[in-house]
Short mmCIF file of C-alpha atoms and ligand atoms in Angstrom, two decimals:
data_model
loop_
_atom_site.label_atom_id
_atom_site.label_comp_id
_atom_site.label_asym_id
_atom_site.label_seq_id
_atom_site.Cartn_x
_atom_site.Cartn_y
_atom_site.Cartn_z
CA MET E 1 142.82 -191.29 -59.91
CA ALA E 2 142.12 -193.85 -57.03
CA THR E 3 139.21 -195.93 -57.51
CA GLN E 4 138.57 -197.74 -54.33
CA VAL E 5 135.23 -198.53 -53.60
CA GLN E 6 133.79 -195.65 -51.10
CA THR E 7 130.42 -195.82 -49.56
CA TYR E 8 128.73 -192.34 -49.73
CA LYS E 9 125.95 -190.72 -47.90
CA PHE E 10 123.18 -188.49 -49.01
CA PHE E 11 123.02 -184.95 -48.23
CA LEU E 12 119.86 -184.23 -45.72
CA ASN E 13 119.72 -180.75 -43.98
CA GLY E 14 123.06 -180.27 -44.19
CA LYS E 15 124.18 -183.76 -43.11
CA TRP E 16 125.34 -186.68 -44.58
CA THR E 17 122.95 -189.47 -43.96
CA ALA E 18 123.22 -193.30 -44.69
CA SER E 19 120.39 -195.59 -45.16
CA SER E 20 120.10 -199.41 -44.66
CA GLU E 21 120.14 -200.30 -48.29
CA THR E 22 122.68 -199.09 -50.86
CA PHE E 23 123.09 -199.54 -54.75
CA GLU E 24 126.48 -200.04 -56.58
CA LEU E 25 128.13 -197.88 -58.70
CA VAL E 26 129.81 -198.86 -61.72
CA ASN E 27 132.71 -197.47 -63.93
CA PRO E 28 131.13 -198.02 -67.49
CA ALA E 29 134.66 -198.22 -68.97
CA SER E 30 135.56 -201.47 -67.07
CA GLY E 31 132.40 -202.75 -65.37
CA ALA E 32 134.50 -202.34 -61.79
CA ILE E 33 132.42 -201.23 -58.91
CA ILE E 34 133.33 -197.67 -57.65
CA GLY E 35 131.14 -197.06 -55.19
CA ARG E 36 128.15 -197.67 -52.98
CA VAL E 37 125.21 -194.96 -52.48
CA PRO E 38 122.21 -195.37 -50.44
CA ARG E 39 119.04 -196.08 -51.57
CA ALA E 40 116.52 -193.48 -49.78
CA SER E 41 113.33 -195.10 -48.91
CA VAL E 42 109.91 -193.63 -49.19
CA GLU E 43 110.16 -192.37 -45.69
CA ASP E 44 113.88 -190.67 -46.44
CA MET E 45 112.17 -188.68 -49.38
CA LYS E 46 109.17 -187.41 -47.15
CA GLU E 47 111.66 -186.46 -44.65
CA ALA E 48 113.51 -184.58 -47.14
CA VAL E 49 110.34 -182.39 -48.37
CA GLU E 50 109.70 -181.78 -44.77
CA VAL E 51 113.19 -180.57 -44.14
CA ALA E 52 113.27 -178.47 -47.36
CA ARG E 53 109.74 -176.99 -46.26
CA LYS E 54 110.90 -175.82 -43.14
CA ALA E 55 113.93 -174.33 -44.70
CA PHE E 56 111.75 -172.46 -46.87
CA GLU E 57 109.53 -171.38 -44.20
CA ALA E 58 112.57 -170.38 -41.88
CA GLN E 59 113.03 -167.68 -44.52
CA ALA E 60 116.95 -167.37 -44.17
CA TRP E 61 117.26 -168.00 -47.71
CA ARG E 62 113.99 -166.70 -49.21
CA ASP E 63 114.62 -163.48 -47.41
CA MET E 64 118.25 -163.17 -47.66
CA GLU E 65 119.27 -160.12 -49.80
CA GLN E 66 119.30 -161.16 -53.39
CA THR E 67 123.06 -160.07 -54.00
CA LYS E 68 124.18 -162.17 -51.38
CA ARG E 69 121.97 -165.29 -52.40
CA GLY E 70 123.63 -164.50 -55.85
CA LYS E 71 127.09 -164.54 -54.16
CA ILE E 72 126.68 -167.73 -52.36
CA LEU E 73 125.93 -169.41 -55.95
CA MET E 74 128.85 -167.74 -57.48
CA GLN E 75 131.12 -168.81 -54.56
CA ILE E 76 129.72 -172.44 -55.49
CA ALA E 77 130.93 -171.80 -59.04
CA ALA E 78 134.57 -170.86 -57.36
CA LEU E 79 134.54 -173.93 -55.63
CA LEU E 80 134.18 -176.00 -58.81
CA ARG E 81 136.67 -174.18 -60.59
CA ASP E 82 138.69 -175.06 -57.65
CA HIS E 83 138.19 -178.48 -58.27
CA PHE E 84 137.87 -178.45 -62.06
CA ASN E 85 139.99 -181.68 -62.65
CA GLU E 86 138.94 -183.70 -59.89
CA ILE E 87 135.18 -182.77 -60.74
CA SER E 88 135.60 -183.66 -64.30
CA GLU E 89 137.33 -186.90 -63.44
CA LEU E 90 134.87 -187.80 -61.10
CA GLU E 91 132.02 -187.39 -63.84
CA THR E 92 134.01 -189.55 -66.42
CA LEU E 93 134.59 -192.31 -63.71
CA ASN E 94 130.93 -192.52 -62.79
CA GLN E 95 129.14 -191.68 -66.15
CA GLY E 96 132.01 -193.03 -68.92
CA LYS E 97 132.11 -189.89 -71.19
CA PRO E 98 135.55 -188.84 -72.35
CA LEU E 99 137.38 -186.52 -70.00
CA ARG E 100 137.28 -183.56 -72.28
CA GLU E 101 133.39 -183.64 -72.55
CA SER E 102 133.17 -183.80 -68.79
CA LYS E 103 135.39 -180.95 -68.69
CA ALA E 104 133.23 -179.20 -71.03
CA ASP E 105 130.38 -180.10 -68.71
CA VAL E 106 131.94 -178.75 -65.69
CA ALA E 107 132.89 -175.48 -67.43
CA TRP E 108 129.01 -175.03 -68.57
CA THR E 109 128.02 -175.85 -64.80
CA ILE E 110 130.32 -173.39 -63.42
CA ARG E 111 128.74 -170.59 -66.13
CA ALA E 112 125.39 -171.63 -65.09
CA PHE E 113 126.29 -171.23 -61.37
CA GLU E 114 127.58 -167.42 -62.19
CA TYR E 115 124.88 -166.84 -64.43
CA TRP E 116 122.05 -167.54 -61.85
CA GLY E 117 124.23 -165.94 -59.24
CA GLY E 118 124.20 -162.67 -61.04
CA ALA E 119 120.39 -163.06 -62.04
CA ALA E 120 119.44 -163.34 -58.27
CA ASP E 121 118.97 -159.86 -57.76
CA LYS E 122 117.35 -158.98 -61.26
CA ILE E 123 113.96 -161.22 -60.82
CA GLU E 124 111.58 -158.19 -61.13
CA GLY E 125 108.26 -157.83 -61.25
CA GLU E 126 106.56 -155.11 -63.30
CA THR E 127 104.18 -151.98 -62.78
CA ILE E 128 101.13 -151.86 -64.84
CA PRO E 129 99.12 -148.56 -65.74
CA VAL E 130 95.00 -149.09 -64.75
CA THR E 131 93.81 -146.12 -63.44
CA ALA E 132 95.01 -142.77 -61.93
CA ASN E 133 94.43 -143.64 -58.34
CA ARG E 134 95.53 -147.23 -58.33
CA LEU E 135 98.90 -148.53 -58.19
CA THR E 136 99.02 -152.20 -59.76
CA TYR E 137 102.21 -154.38 -59.67
CA THR E 138 103.65 -157.84 -59.72
CA LEU E 139 105.84 -159.39 -57.49
CA ARG E 140 107.69 -162.48 -58.26
CA GLU E 141 107.84 -164.93 -55.60
CA PRO E 142 109.59 -168.06 -55.04
CA LEU E 143 107.33 -171.30 -55.52
CA GLY E 144 108.40 -172.95 -52.07
CA VAL E 145 109.83 -176.69 -52.22
CA THR E 146 111.27 -177.54 -55.92
CA ALA E 147 111.82 -181.19 -57.09
CA HIS E 148 114.44 -182.08 -59.44
CA ILE E 149 114.64 -185.46 -60.97
CA ILE E 150 117.61 -185.83 -62.90
CA PRO E 151 118.77 -188.05 -65.62
CA TRP E 152 122.42 -189.52 -66.09
CA ASN E 153 123.69 -188.16 -69.44
CA TYR E 154 125.03 -184.90 -68.01
CA PRO E 155 124.52 -185.68 -64.26
CA LEU E 156 126.06 -182.21 -63.12
CA ALA E 157 124.82 -179.84 -65.83
CA LEU E 158 121.68 -181.01 -66.32
CA ALA E 159 121.20 -180.75 -62.29
CA THR E 160 122.56 -177.32 -62.39
CA ARG E 161 120.46 -176.18 -65.03
CA SER E 162 117.53 -176.50 -62.84
CA LEU E 163 118.50 -176.22 -59.35
CA ALA E 164 120.71 -173.07 -59.88
CA PRO E 165 117.66 -171.03 -60.93
CA ALA E 166 115.56 -172.48 -58.41
CA LEU E 167 117.82 -171.61 -55.92
CA ALA E 168 118.50 -167.98 -57.29
CA ALA E 169 114.72 -167.27 -56.93
CA GLY E 170 114.72 -168.44 -53.22
CA ASN E 171 113.33 -171.61 -53.39
CA THR E 172 114.40 -174.86 -51.24
CA VAL E 173 115.51 -177.90 -53.18
CA VAL E 174 115.15 -181.61 -53.31
CA ALA E 175 117.02 -183.10 -55.89
CA LYS E 176 117.12 -186.97 -56.82
CA PRO E 177 120.31 -187.70 -59.15
CA ALA E 178 119.78 -190.63 -61.38
CA GLU E 179 120.56 -194.03 -59.56
CA LEU E 180 123.78 -194.44 -62.00
CA THR E 181 125.61 -191.21 -61.97
CA PRO E 182 124.99 -189.37 -58.48
CA LEU E 183 128.71 -188.59 -57.91
CA THR E 184 129.25 -185.13 -59.09
CA LEU E 185 125.85 -183.57 -57.48
CA LEU E 186 126.79 -184.83 -53.99
CA ARG E 187 129.95 -183.28 -54.39
CA VAL E 188 128.36 -179.97 -55.21
CA ALA E 189 126.14 -180.30 -52.03
CA GLU E 190 129.24 -180.21 -50.34
CA PHE E 191 130.27 -177.01 -52.14
CA ALA E 192 127.01 -175.42 -51.52
CA GLN E 193 127.42 -176.13 -47.78
CA LYS E 194 130.74 -174.53 -47.70
CA ALA E 195 129.98 -171.57 -49.71
CA GLY E 196 127.22 -170.55 -47.11
CA LEU E 197 123.81 -172.14 -48.26
CA PRO E 198 121.83 -172.37 -44.99
CA ASP E 199 121.20 -176.24 -44.07
CA GLY E 200 117.83 -177.70 -45.81
CA VAL E 201 118.04 -175.40 -48.74
CA LEU E 202 119.51 -178.09 -51.06
CA ASN E 203 118.92 -181.69 -50.37
CA VAL E 204 120.56 -184.30 -52.72
CA ILE E 205 118.93 -187.32 -52.12
CA THR E 206 120.29 -190.58 -53.97
CA GLY E 207 117.69 -193.77 -54.82
CA SER E 208 115.75 -195.24 -57.36
CA GLY E 209 113.18 -193.53 -59.59
CA ALA E 210 110.42 -196.10 -58.68
CA GLU E 211 110.58 -195.49 -55.20
CA ALA E 212 112.37 -192.20 -54.09
CA GLY E 213 111.55 -190.41 -57.25
CA ARG E 214 107.96 -191.30 -57.25
CA ALA E 215 107.66 -190.22 -53.62
CA LEU E 216 109.28 -186.83 -54.30
CA VAL E 217 106.86 -186.05 -57.37
CA SER E 218 103.70 -187.57 -55.77
CA ASN E 219 104.46 -185.41 -52.42
CA SER E 220 101.61 -182.74 -52.16
CA ASP E 221 103.95 -180.46 -50.63
CA VAL E 222 106.02 -180.12 -53.26
CA ASP E 223 105.38 -176.83 -55.35
CA GLY E 224 106.94 -177.43 -58.51
CA ILE E 225 108.47 -180.13 -60.42
CA THR E 226 111.30 -180.39 -62.99
CA PHE E 227 112.14 -183.43 -64.56
CA THR E 228 114.62 -184.57 -67.35
CA GLY E 229 114.57 -187.80 -68.78
CA SER E 230 112.81 -190.01 -70.92
CA THR E 231 109.16 -188.74 -72.56
CA GLU E 232 107.66 -192.03 -70.95
CA THR E 233 108.87 -191.25 -67.50
CA GLY E 234 107.92 -187.51 -68.15
CA ARG E 235 104.15 -188.57 -68.87
CA GLN E 236 104.07 -190.72 -65.66
CA ILE E 237 105.37 -187.88 -63.78
CA MET E 238 102.59 -185.32 -65.14
CA GLU E 239 100.02 -187.61 -64.50
CA THR E 240 101.06 -187.86 -60.78
CA ALA E 241 101.69 -184.27 -60.41
CA ALA E 242 98.36 -183.58 -61.81
CA LYS E 243 96.80 -185.08 -58.41
CA ASN E 244 98.05 -182.39 -56.52
CA VAL E 245 97.85 -179.78 -59.33
CA THR E 246 101.85 -179.32 -58.88
CA PRO E 247 103.33 -177.36 -62.10
CA VAL E 248 105.65 -179.64 -64.04
CA LEU E 249 108.60 -178.51 -66.32
CA LEU E 250 109.78 -181.50 -68.54
CA GLU E 251 112.69 -181.89 -70.72
CA LEU E 252 112.49 -185.25 -72.53
CA GLY E 253 113.34 -187.07 -75.63
CA GLY E 254 114.48 -186.30 -79.02
CA LYS E 255 114.91 -187.70 -82.44
CA ASN E 256 116.43 -184.53 -83.95
CA PRO E 257 117.23 -183.84 -87.57
CA ASN E 258 120.58 -182.41 -88.86
CA ILE E 259 119.97 -181.35 -92.41
CA ILE E 260 122.70 -180.44 -95.22
CA PHE E 261 122.30 -178.74 -98.33
CA PRO E 262 124.74 -178.77 -101.32
CA ASP E 263 125.66 -175.27 -100.82
CA ALA E 264 127.11 -176.00 -97.18
CA ASP E 265 130.86 -175.99 -96.06
CA LEU E 266 130.57 -179.77 -96.32
CA GLN E 267 133.54 -180.43 -94.59
CA LYS E 268 132.79 -178.75 -91.50
CA ALA E 269 129.13 -180.13 -91.88
CA ALA E 270 130.33 -183.70 -91.96
CA GLN E 271 132.57 -183.04 -88.98
CA MET E 272 129.80 -181.51 -86.99
CA ALA E 273 127.48 -184.24 -87.86
CA LYS E 274 129.86 -186.75 -86.37
CA TYR E 275 130.27 -184.79 -83.24
CA ALA E 276 126.22 -184.18 -83.34
CA ILE E 277 125.82 -187.99 -82.79
CA PHE E 278 128.85 -189.67 -81.19
CA THR E 279 129.55 -186.99 -78.55
CA ASN E 280 128.30 -188.70 -75.39
CA ALA E 281 128.41 -191.83 -77.02
CA GLY E 282 125.07 -190.56 -78.55
CA GLN E 283 123.35 -190.49 -75.18
CA MET E 284 122.01 -187.02 -75.67
CA CYS E 285 118.58 -185.68 -75.96
CA TRP E 286 119.86 -183.35 -78.52
CA ALA E 287 121.86 -185.74 -80.53
CA GLY E 288 121.52 -185.04 -84.34
CA SER E 289 120.49 -188.67 -84.66
CA ARG E 290 118.61 -188.27 -88.17
CA LEU E 291 120.91 -186.81 -90.81
CA PHE E 292 119.49 -185.47 -93.79
CA LEU E 293 121.45 -185.40 -96.79
CA HIS E 294 120.73 -183.70 -100.01
CA ASP E 295 120.64 -186.06 -103.20
CA LEU E 296 123.66 -184.14 -104.87
CA ILE E 297 126.15 -184.46 -101.71
CA TYR E 298 124.64 -187.67 -100.40
CA GLU E 299 127.48 -190.31 -101.51
CA LYS E 300 130.28 -187.56 -100.94
CA VAL E 301 129.32 -186.63 -97.33
CA LEU E 302 128.53 -190.10 -96.50
CA ALA E 303 131.98 -191.17 -97.60
CA GLU E 304 133.53 -188.47 -95.57
CA LEU E 305 131.44 -189.18 -92.68
CA LYS E 306 132.43 -192.87 -92.77
CA LYS E 307 136.27 -192.20 -92.97
CA GLN E 308 136.16 -189.79 -89.92
CA THR E 309 133.66 -191.92 -88.10
CA GLU E 310 136.39 -195.22 -88.51
CA GLN E 311 139.08 -192.96 -87.31
CA ILE E 312 137.41 -192.07 -84.05
CA ARG E 313 139.56 -193.44 -81.01
CA MET E 314 137.53 -195.57 -78.49
CA GLY E 315 138.44 -196.01 -75.00
CA PRO E 316 137.97 -195.25 -71.29
CA GLY E 317 136.96 -191.44 -70.79
CA LEU E 318 139.82 -191.10 -68.27
CA ASP E 319 142.44 -191.87 -71.09
CA GLU E 320 142.82 -188.28 -72.45
CA LYS E 321 142.89 -189.65 -76.11
CA SER E 322 139.79 -191.36 -76.14
CA GLU E 323 137.14 -189.63 -78.15
CA LEU E 324 134.30 -191.99 -77.69
CA GLY E 325 133.54 -193.51 -74.09
CA PRO E 326 131.39 -196.38 -73.25
CA MET E 327 127.64 -196.44 -72.90
CA VAL E 328 126.60 -195.69 -69.11
CA SER E 329 125.59 -199.50 -68.38
CA LYS E 330 125.52 -202.66 -69.63
CA ASP E 331 121.64 -202.28 -69.87
CA GLN E 332 122.23 -199.35 -72.02
CA GLN E 333 124.71 -201.24 -74.28
CA GLU E 334 122.27 -203.90 -74.51
CA ARG E 335 119.24 -201.75 -75.37
CA VAL E 336 121.25 -199.89 -78.13
CA ILE E 337 122.50 -203.27 -79.68
CA GLY E 338 118.73 -204.16 -79.74
CA TYR E 339 118.19 -201.17 -81.89
CA ILE E 340 121.12 -201.79 -84.41
CA LYS E 341 119.61 -205.69 -84.91
CA SER E 342 116.19 -204.27 -85.46
CA GLY E 343 117.95 -201.88 -88.04
CA VAL E 344 119.71 -205.02 -89.65
CA GLU E 345 116.60 -206.71 -89.85
CA GLU E 346 114.38 -204.01 -91.13
CA GLY E 347 116.73 -203.33 -94.15
CA GLY E 348 118.95 -200.62 -93.04
CA ASN E 349 122.32 -200.41 -94.71
CA LEU E 350 124.57 -200.63 -92.08
CA ILE E 351 127.88 -198.98 -93.34
CA THR E 352 130.02 -199.04 -90.27
CA GLY E 353 130.20 -200.05 -86.53
CA GLY E 354 126.98 -202.01 -85.38
CA GLN E 355 129.00 -204.01 -82.64
CA PRO E 356 131.17 -203.83 -79.40
CA PRO E 357 134.84 -203.00 -80.27
CA GLU E 358 137.07 -206.23 -81.35
CA ASP E 359 139.96 -204.63 -78.83
CA PRO E 360 139.92 -207.21 -75.73
CA THR E 361 140.96 -204.62 -73.48
CA LEU E 362 137.54 -202.78 -73.74
CA HIS E 363 135.37 -205.97 -73.27
CA LYS E 364 134.72 -205.47 -69.69
CA GLY E 365 133.34 -202.02 -70.60
CA PHE E 366 129.97 -201.20 -72.21
CA PHE E 367 131.43 -199.98 -75.81
CA ILE E 368 129.69 -199.94 -78.91
CA LYS E 369 131.56 -198.89 -82.25
CA PRO E 370 130.25 -195.61 -83.75
CA THR E 371 127.56 -196.89 -86.07
CA ILE E 372 126.06 -195.20 -89.40
CA PHE E 373 122.75 -196.76 -90.78
CA ALA E 374 122.18 -195.51 -94.64
CA GLU E 375 119.17 -195.13 -96.32
CA VAL E 376 117.05 -195.15 -93.35
CA ASN E 377 113.11 -194.70 -93.98
CA PRO E 378 110.80 -193.05 -90.96
CA LYS E 379 108.90 -196.25 -90.72
CA MET E 380 111.77 -198.31 -89.25
CA ARG E 381 112.31 -198.44 -85.62
CA ILE E 382 116.02 -196.84 -85.93
CA GLY E 383 114.28 -194.09 -88.23
CA CYS E 384 111.79 -193.04 -85.64
CA GLU E 385 112.66 -194.06 -82.26
CA GLU E 386 115.14 -192.26 -79.63
CA ILE E 387 118.05 -194.84 -79.51
CA PHE E 388 120.22 -192.72 -77.01
CA GLY E 389 123.49 -194.33 -78.54
CA PRO E 390 126.25 -193.87 -81.23
CA VAL E 391 124.04 -194.44 -83.72
CA LEU E 392 123.66 -192.33 -86.86
CA THR E 393 120.36 -193.20 -89.25
CA VAL E 394 121.05 -191.13 -92.57
CA PHE E 395 118.23 -190.01 -95.18
CA ARG E 396 118.15 -189.01 -98.41
CA PHE E 397 116.26 -185.87 -99.64
CA SER E 398 115.88 -183.45 -102.85
CA ALA E 399 113.25 -181.05 -102.41
CA VAL E 400 112.95 -178.39 -99.54
CA GLU E 401 109.30 -179.09 -98.74
CA ASP E 402 109.84 -182.81 -98.63
CA VAL E 403 112.99 -182.37 -95.89
CA ILE E 404 110.69 -180.08 -93.91
CA ARG E 405 108.21 -182.76 -93.66
CA MET E 406 110.37 -185.56 -93.03
CA ALA E 407 112.08 -183.43 -90.38
CA ASN E 408 108.82 -182.90 -88.70
CA ASP E 409 107.49 -186.04 -88.99
CA THR E 410 108.30 -187.21 -85.39
CA ARG E 411 106.80 -187.20 -82.20
CA PHE E 412 109.71 -185.23 -80.71
CA GLY E 413 110.81 -181.61 -81.34
CA LEU E 414 113.73 -180.75 -79.28
CA TYR E 415 116.45 -179.35 -81.29
CA ALA E 416 117.17 -179.11 -85.12
CA GLY E 417 120.52 -178.37 -87.35
CA VAL E 418 120.64 -176.76 -90.85
CA TRP E 419 123.54 -176.34 -92.72
CA THR E 420 123.38 -174.05 -95.85
CA ARG E 421 124.83 -170.67 -96.64
CA ASP E 422 121.62 -169.43 -98.36
CA LEU E 423 119.99 -167.01 -95.53
CA THR E 424 116.72 -167.34 -97.55
CA LEU E 425 116.54 -171.15 -97.11
CA ALA E 426 118.11 -171.26 -93.57
CA HIS E 427 115.01 -168.64 -92.35
CA ARG E 428 112.47 -170.87 -94.18
CA LEU E 429 113.61 -173.86 -92.42
CA ILE E 430 113.69 -171.80 -89.11
CA ARG E 431 110.29 -170.78 -89.25
CA GLU E 432 108.95 -174.32 -90.31
CA LEU E 433 111.17 -176.84 -88.33
CA GLN E 434 109.07 -178.13 -85.26
CA ALA E 435 111.98 -177.69 -82.72
CA GLY E 436 112.63 -175.78 -79.34
CA VAL E 437 116.10 -174.95 -80.43
CA VAL E 438 117.63 -174.60 -84.32
CA ALA E 439 121.06 -174.37 -85.00
CA VAL E 440 122.60 -172.80 -88.48
CA ASN E 441 125.91 -173.91 -89.44
CA ASP E 442 126.38 -175.20 -86.04
CA TYR E 443 125.21 -178.21 -83.51
CA LEU E 444 125.51 -178.91 -79.80
CA VAL E 445 125.30 -175.19 -78.85
CA ALA E 446 123.58 -174.15 -75.64
CA TYR E 447 124.52 -171.70 -73.24
CA PRO E 448 123.20 -171.14 -69.90
CA GLN E 449 121.50 -167.73 -71.01
CA THR E 450 119.83 -169.41 -74.12
CA PRO E 451 116.43 -170.96 -73.66
CA PHE E 452 116.31 -175.01 -74.18
CA GLY E 453 112.76 -176.76 -74.47
CA GLY E 454 110.94 -179.05 -76.70
CA TYR E 455 107.79 -178.85 -79.03
CA LYS E 456 105.40 -181.85 -78.89
CA ASP E 457 106.88 -184.92 -77.05
CA SER E 458 109.95 -183.33 -76.09
CA GLY E 459 108.50 -181.37 -72.97
CA ILE E 460 107.13 -178.50 -71.67
CA GLY E 461 108.55 -175.18 -70.78
CA TYR E 462 112.02 -174.00 -71.11
CA GLU E 463 115.36 -174.39 -68.93
CA SER E 464 118.26 -171.69 -69.29
CA GLY E 465 117.91 -168.16 -70.03
CA LEU E 466 115.78 -165.65 -68.04
CA GLN E 467 112.71 -167.23 -69.17
CA ALA E 468 113.64 -170.12 -66.71
CA ILE E 469 112.69 -168.15 -63.86
CA SER E 470 108.82 -167.93 -64.40
CA HIS E 471 108.98 -171.91 -63.58
CA TYR E 472 110.59 -171.39 -60.59
CA THR E 473 108.48 -168.34 -59.19
CA ARG E 474 104.72 -167.24 -58.92
CA ILE E 475 103.42 -164.01 -59.64
CA LYS E 476 101.40 -162.12 -57.16
CA SER E 477 99.54 -159.31 -58.31
CA VAL E 478 99.04 -156.62 -56.31
CA THR E 479 96.37 -153.58 -56.55
CA VAL E 480 96.52 -150.46 -54.04
CA ASN E 481 93.85 -147.97 -54.36
CA ALA E 482 95.31 -144.89 -53.14
CA SER E 483 92.35 -142.79 -53.29
P1 LIG P 501 114.82 -191.83 -67.35
O1 LIG P 501 113.42 -191.57 -67.47
O2 LIG P 501 114.84 -193.31 -66.93
O3 LIG P 501 115.22 -191.35 -65.72
C1 LIG P 501 115.65 -189.90 -65.31
C2 LIG P 501 115.52 -189.79 -63.87
O4 LIG P 501 113.92 -190.08 -63.36
C3 LIG P 501 116.24 -190.78 -63.07
O5 LIG P 501 116.80 -189.89 -61.90
C4 LIG P 501 115.36 -191.63 -62.40
O6 LIG P 501 115.63 -192.38 -61.26
C5 LIG P 501 113.94 -190.99 -62.50
N1 LIG P 501 112.62 -191.79 -62.52
C6 LIG P 501 112.65 -192.90 -63.24
N2 LIG P 501 111.16 -193.25 -62.85
C7 LIG P 501 110.66 -192.32 -62.00
C8 LIG P 501 109.12 -192.07 -61.44
N3 LIG P 501 108.13 -192.95 -61.76
N4 LIG P 501 109.20 -191.13 -60.56
C9 LIG P 501 110.19 -190.12 -60.75
N5 LIG P 501 111.36 -190.26 -61.02
C10 LIG P 501 111.65 -191.35 -61.79
O7 LIG P 501 115.78 -191.26 -68.09
P2 LIG P 501 117.24 -191.64 -68.30
O8 LIG P 501 116.92 -192.76 -68.95
O9 LIG P 501 117.92 -191.34 -66.97
O10 LIG P 501 117.49 -190.64 -69.44
C11 LIG P 501 117.39 -190.57 -70.80
C12 LIG P 501 116.38 -189.90 -71.35
O11 LIG P 501 116.00 -188.52 -70.87
C13 LIG P 501 115.92 -189.83 -72.93
O12 LIG P 501 115.10 -189.76 -73.32
C14 LIG P 501 116.60 -188.21 -73.06
O13 LIG P 501 116.48 -188.17 -74.38
C15 LIG P 501 116.24 -187.54 -72.13
N6 LIG P 501 117.02 -186.44 -71.65
C16 LIG P 501 116.41 -185.28 -72.15
C17 LIG P 501 116.84 -184.02 -72.05
C18 LIG P 501 116.02 -182.68 -72.42
O14 LIG P 501 116.78 -181.76 -71.99
N7 LIG P 501 115.05 -182.73 -72.97
C19 LIG P 501 118.12 -184.25 -71.18
C20 LIG P 501 118.84 -185.02 -70.79
C21 LIG P 501 118.24 -186.46 -71.04
#
């Protein structure tokens, strides 16, 4: 794939628009500059919200026959399918993840557009029995203008997860991709226009969080905000939104437990424990970053995991043989190295990795070797904070009640994995784990049709699944007196 430096524009009211300031995009595997994108100003973002408001009021989208609206979303999916390899390569070039992971993300994105395309004409109200002479029912109406703030770890899939249901429900959208990874969403904007989405219905504005992002979420003409990112930024956004009483859906961080009991398929559990932390170089809110191993199998599983981890092929994502790519940025690499240092200082037992690779061909990229700390305790920073890198922390347990307590002893509550063949035990953990999603004998599974959201500091509300539509619509309760 050619890597010439291109200057991109953002997508506003169906037109490609430049801005006076730009920022550089970097290939995380090599440090090379791959493009420049506009740094939208506060004024640009204000205009984007005005454009989206006008498009909403023009009613071309809101009042389009729902089936037709759905077909446009299906057509975006079809265009993504036609450009599957190109989009996957673009995601890897910009974000760094191995190509096979980008392909999985693009496949997920296609399914999500199809799912919400199919759902567009099934957003229903209900009738409510009250008295014989009254007909009472609910209407589900779009909110209006929805704002979408996107992170850099799954740039395309997470953008789609929120804007596809918003569009299906008839809203008009202003989306701000993360400053590091805007390229695939800009391409989707192009496909959306080709698919027949009216101008102004989807606006993709590139810019910084501090300027463009803040300007978007503080705009009183925004009717709903979806934010996926760190808990810290989510909290700030919620405070800002409170001033305008704007509803927020927050998908935030995680420090997720992955628990292996002695009766599990240990080979499979060890292999999946590896995927659960090293996929996307660990830059995942749902990473299985805390592995709990039962005392009876602790040494055996850890040895297997160490062996498998040391066989992982690290390299540029665009090389089909690579299994682990770089961190998204130099800053992220330094942040993760800082956590590894703190783990060593606090007495963690570093059993593998812990530094950038020796291979000189990888030195310009932002790589970190897959890392495992054993005998971690929850007081260590690496044991309680979200690292967002390829660093696994391993804990030992023997009693079930202890592992439940330790698993829940975190401010997060996004995802949890449980490995056992004992159904009674599995059900007990399903009930008692404070996590929005629990996977039994599985990990890293999420479909467009399954709700995804967090307990505690991991967020508010649910993305994906039909429940998500409740965030992108409001209910009007109607009573007709027929007497
Ligand atoms: P981040 O909070 O730094 O940035 C996310 C987005 O918010 C970016 O687009 C950024 O430009 C924007 N932003 C930053 N400050 C803003 C502000 N004041 N107002 C408006 N927008 C602002 O997060 P990140 O580093 O991009 O992503 C990593 C974090 O995201 C991790 O904590 C991870 O766990 C979390 N995450 C959660 C989920 C989930 O579904 N729960 C999914 C992916 C990532």
